Each structure stands twice: as C-alpha cells, then as structure tokens.
C-alpha cells in the first residue's frame, strides 16, 4: 500500500521511524474474547467492512442501493462488539492511539468462487468533526485529547470492479473549495 512504501523509503536508519508513521500511525487494542488478553497493534489505516449488499430488487425491479452511517461501520472498534469468523476467533477492538491524520478504507470489493463483486452501499459521514471518542479505549482517553477529524480527501471507485477507475476529491484548505481529480 502507498503509505507502507512511503514509510519504507523515508525510514530513518537509526530510529526506524518516518514522517509517515508520525502522521498516520495509530494503535488498536485487540482483545481475545475468550482469554480477555489484549495486544496493541499498529495501523496506518482502518479497514471498515460494509454490510452485505441486498440481493433483492424493489417493487419496480430496480436494484436497491442501501445507505449506512459511518458510525455503524466504526462499531467494530467500540471495545464491546465481537468480530471474527468463528466463536474461537472472536475478538474485541478499540482504538488505543489516534494518529494525527486518520485514513479509513471501506472494504467495497469481495471475491467469491466466480468473480469479484462491488458493494454499492453508500456510506454517510460528517464532513467536519467526526468524533471517535466513543471508540477510544477508556484507559487511553487521557493520551488522546483530540478525537475529532475533518474530511480533507476522499477516493472513490466508479464503474465495474475490473474496468472502473478512481477519482479523488481533495479539499483546498485556504479557499475551502473541493477539487476532483481523475
């Protein structure tokens, strides 16, 4: 991924750190639901899972495009929600260290035995003051006084999974104008 490559190329040989880690690296506390043992795991971006796309059409035979608030996707980081494919692999996650800049990756593509599918679900989110306070572990709140984020860029995929393209919308802060790039 881009941030990993940039970190590798910019890494200080003595400390192993980089400006990429200084700006984008946070930590998630992952707790095993069975043993209650927790470990801190670094991240450069958080992956958010969409609910499955509907397989039924509406009364006019049109595909329904669902909408989900970003807070529903962030719920897996509330420290209480179990996640994992089987009961033995269940874990609970909470944010432990927030980065200066938060990158969220919505997992929109899935692969089955035959082809790649794109989930069309629309994610709604606040452009200003996305507050992650309720997802920060209680023991880490004091170390994370800033829990609010403003949107400064968005990348979206348009088209079909194999022949689509990406667009980026970027905020030009001095003029408060959004610009789109292909």
Short mmCIF file of C-alpha atoms in Angstrom, two decimals:
data_model
loop_
_atom_site.label_atom_id
_atom_site.label_comp_id
_atom_site.label_asym_id
_atom_site.label_seq_id
_atom_site.Cartn_x
_atom_site.Cartn_y
_atom_site.Cartn_z
CA UNK A 1 0.00 0.00 0.00
CA UNK A 2 1.19 3.56 -0.67
CA UNK A 3 1.81 4.52 2.98
CA UNK A 4 3.89 1.37 3.58
CA UNK A 5 6.07 2.12 0.54
CA UNK A 6 6.50 5.77 1.55
CA UNK A 7 7.44 4.74 5.10
CA UNK A 8 9.96 2.22 3.81
CA UNK A 9 11.55 4.79 1.51
CA UNK A 10 11.61 7.58 4.14
CA UNK A 11 12.56 5.45 7.15
CA UNK A 12 15.32 6.77 9.41
CA UNK A 13 18.04 4.12 9.58
CA UNK A 14 18.78 4.76 13.27
CA UNK A 15 15.28 5.03 14.75
CA UNK A 16 13.22 3.11 12.17
CA UNK A 17 10.64 5.90 12.27
CA UNK A 18 9.43 8.17 9.49
CA UNK A 19 7.22 11.17 8.92
CA UNK A 20 4.63 8.71 7.56
CA UNK A 21 4.44 6.90 10.90
CA UNK A 22 4.48 10.22 12.77
CA UNK A 23 1.42 11.41 10.82
CA UNK A 24 -0.61 8.28 10.06
CA UNK A 25 0.22 5.55 12.57
CA UNK A 26 -2.20 4.71 15.36
CA UNK A 27 -2.80 1.68 17.56
CA UNK A 28 -5.74 -0.65 18.02
CA UNK A 29 -6.14 -2.68 21.21
CA UNK A 30 -7.23 -6.17 20.13
CA UNK A 31 -8.64 -8.29 22.96
CA UNK A 32 -9.26 -12.02 22.59
CA UNK A 33 -12.90 -12.57 23.56
CA UNK A 34 -12.11 -15.97 25.14
CA UNK A 35 -8.99 -15.22 27.18
CA UNK A 36 -9.54 -11.45 27.64
CA UNK A 37 -5.85 -10.95 26.74
CA UNK A 38 -5.16 -7.79 24.78
CA UNK A 39 -2.36 -6.66 22.48
CA UNK A 40 -1.72 -3.33 20.80
CA UNK A 41 -1.46 -3.50 17.03
CA UNK A 42 -0.19 -0.56 14.94
CA UNK A 43 -2.16 0.61 11.89
CA UNK A 44 -1.70 3.13 9.09
CA UNK A 45 -5.35 2.90 8.05
CA UNK A 46 -8.50 1.34 9.47
CA UNK A 47 -10.49 -1.06 7.32
CA UNK A 48 -14.25 -0.72 7.57
CA UNK A 49 -16.49 -3.60 6.45
CA UNK A 50 -19.74 -2.90 4.64
CA UNK A 51 -22.85 -4.96 5.36
CA UNK A 52 -23.69 -7.38 2.54
CA UNK A 53 -25.34 -5.78 -0.48
CA UNK A 54 -29.03 -6.61 -0.90
CA UNK A 55 -29.80 -9.37 -3.37
CA UNK A 56 -33.44 -8.40 -3.88
CA UNK A 57 -34.88 -5.68 -6.08
CA UNK A 58 -37.55 -3.15 -5.16
CA UNK A 59 -41.17 -3.27 -6.41
CA UNK A 60 -40.17 -1.57 -9.69
CA UNK A 61 -37.49 -4.24 -10.33
CA UNK A 62 -34.65 -1.81 -9.59
CA UNK A 63 -31.61 -2.66 -7.53
CA UNK A 64 -31.77 -1.07 -4.11
CA UNK A 65 -28.72 0.90 -3.02
CA UNK A 66 -28.60 0.91 0.77
CA UNK A 67 -27.16 3.67 2.92
CA UNK A 68 -25.20 3.13 6.12
CA UNK A 69 -23.80 5.73 8.55
CA UNK A 70 -20.05 5.53 9.14
CA UNK A 71 -20.77 5.07 12.85
CA UNK A 72 -22.26 1.65 12.07
CA UNK A 73 -19.02 0.67 10.33
CA UNK A 74 -16.89 2.01 13.19
CA UNK A 75 -18.86 -0.03 15.72
CA UNK A 76 -16.33 -2.87 15.47
CA UNK A 77 -13.91 -0.56 17.34
CA UNK A 78 -16.24 0.11 20.31
CA UNK A 79 -14.45 -2.44 22.53
CA UNK A 80 -17.65 -4.44 23.00
CA UNK A 81 -18.62 -5.77 19.59
CA UNK A 82 -17.33 -9.28 18.90
CA UNK A 83 -15.81 -9.80 15.47
CA UNK A 84 -14.24 -12.86 13.92
CA UNK A 85 -15.37 -15.70 11.67
CA UNK A 86 -15.83 -18.32 14.43
CA UNK A 87 -16.52 -18.21 18.19
CA UNK A 88 -12.95 -19.36 18.89
CA UNK A 89 -11.56 -16.47 16.84
CA UNK A 90 -13.78 -13.76 18.31
CA UNK A 91 -12.05 -10.56 19.34
CA UNK A 92 -12.96 -7.09 20.50
CA UNK A 93 -11.19 -3.98 19.23
CA UNK A 94 -10.88 -0.43 20.48
CA UNK A 95 -8.72 2.46 19.36
CA UNK A 96 -5.77 3.00 21.67
CA UNK A 97 -3.68 5.68 19.95
CA UNK A 98 -5.20 8.01 17.39
CA UNK A 99 -2.99 9.29 14.56
CA UNK A 100 -2.76 12.93 13.53
CA UNK A 101 -4.35 12.04 10.18
CA UNK A 102 -6.79 9.13 10.03
CA UNK A 103 -7.19 7.06 6.86
CA UNK A 104 -10.34 4.96 6.61
CA UNK A 105 -10.59 2.27 3.90
CA UNK A 106 -14.09 0.99 3.17
CA UNK A 107 -13.87 -2.63 2.03
CA UNK A 108 -16.10 -2.41 -1.04
CA UNK A 109 -14.88 -5.37 -3.11
CA UNK A 110 -15.35 -9.06 -2.32
CA UNK A 111 -14.39 -12.15 -4.25
CA UNK A 112 -16.44 -15.31 -4.49
CA UNK A 113 -15.70 -18.50 -6.43
CA UNK A 114 -16.60 -16.95 -9.75
CA UNK A 115 -15.99 -13.21 -9.83
CA UNK A 116 -15.27 -10.01 -7.93
CA UNK A 117 -18.29 -8.07 -6.66
CA UNK A 118 -18.53 -4.39 -5.79
CA UNK A 119 -20.80 -3.42 -2.90
CA UNK A 120 -22.71 -0.24 -3.90
CA UNK A 121 -23.69 0.73 -0.33
CA UNK A 122 -23.46 4.48 0.26
CA UNK A 123 -21.61 5.47 3.43
CA UNK A 124 -22.75 8.71 5.07
CA UNK A 125 -20.40 10.64 7.33
CA UNK A 126 -19.90 14.12 8.74
CA UNK A 127 -17.51 16.28 6.74
CA UNK A 128 -16.46 18.09 9.92
CA UNK A 129 -15.95 16.85 13.46
CA UNK A 130 -16.12 13.07 13.05
CA UNK A 131 -15.80 12.25 16.75
CA UNK A 132 -14.10 8.94 17.60
CA UNK A 133 -14.16 9.43 21.37
CA UNK A 134 -16.55 6.53 21.98
CA UNK A 135 -14.21 4.16 20.09
CA UNK A 136 -11.11 5.05 22.14
CA UNK A 137 -10.31 2.64 24.97
CA UNK A 138 -11.11 4.25 28.36
CA UNK A 139 -7.51 3.79 29.56
CA UNK A 140 -6.25 5.74 26.52
CA UNK A 141 -8.60 8.74 26.57
CA UNK A 142 -6.17 10.91 28.52
CA UNK A 143 -3.43 10.26 25.94
CA UNK A 144 -5.81 11.14 23.07
CA UNK A 145 -7.18 14.61 23.84
CA UNK A 146 -8.06 15.20 20.17
CA UNK A 147 -10.67 12.71 18.96
CA UNK A 148 -12.30 14.74 16.16
CA UNK A 149 -11.38 14.60 12.48
CA UNK A 150 -12.36 16.70 9.47
CA UNK A 151 -12.55 15.23 6.00
CA UNK A 152 -9.75 16.57 3.78
CA UNK A 153 -9.76 13.97 0.96
CA UNK A 154 -11.86 11.16 -0.43
CA UNK A 155 -11.06 8.49 -3.01
CA UNK A 156 -13.91 6.65 -4.69
CA UNK A 157 -14.16 3.94 -7.31
CA UNK A 158 -16.53 4.41 -10.21
CA UNK A 159 -17.60 1.72 -12.63
CA UNK A 160 -17.37 -2.04 -12.56
CA UNK A 161 -14.78 -3.90 -10.46
CA UNK A 162 -12.41 -4.75 -13.34
CA UNK A 163 -12.86 -1.80 -15.66
CA UNK A 164 -13.66 1.08 -13.37
CA UNK A 165 -11.49 4.00 -12.32
CA UNK A 166 -10.74 6.04 -9.21
CA UNK A 167 -11.50 9.68 -8.52
CA UNK A 168 -10.08 11.76 -5.70
CA UNK A 169 -11.81 14.71 -4.12
CA UNK A 170 -9.40 16.94 -2.20
CA UNK A 171 -10.10 19.96 -0.01
CA UNK A 172 -8.03 23.06 -0.74
CA UNK A 173 -7.97 24.41 2.83
CA UNK A 174 -7.09 28.10 2.13
CA UNK A 175 -10.15 28.55 -0.12
CA UNK A 176 -12.30 25.81 1.47
CA UNK A 177 -13.02 24.51 -2.05
CA UNK A 178 -13.19 20.87 -3.10
CA UNK A 179 -11.40 19.74 -6.26
CA UNK A 180 -11.92 16.47 -8.11
CA UNK A 181 -9.12 14.62 -9.86
CA UNK A 182 -9.21 11.52 -12.04
#
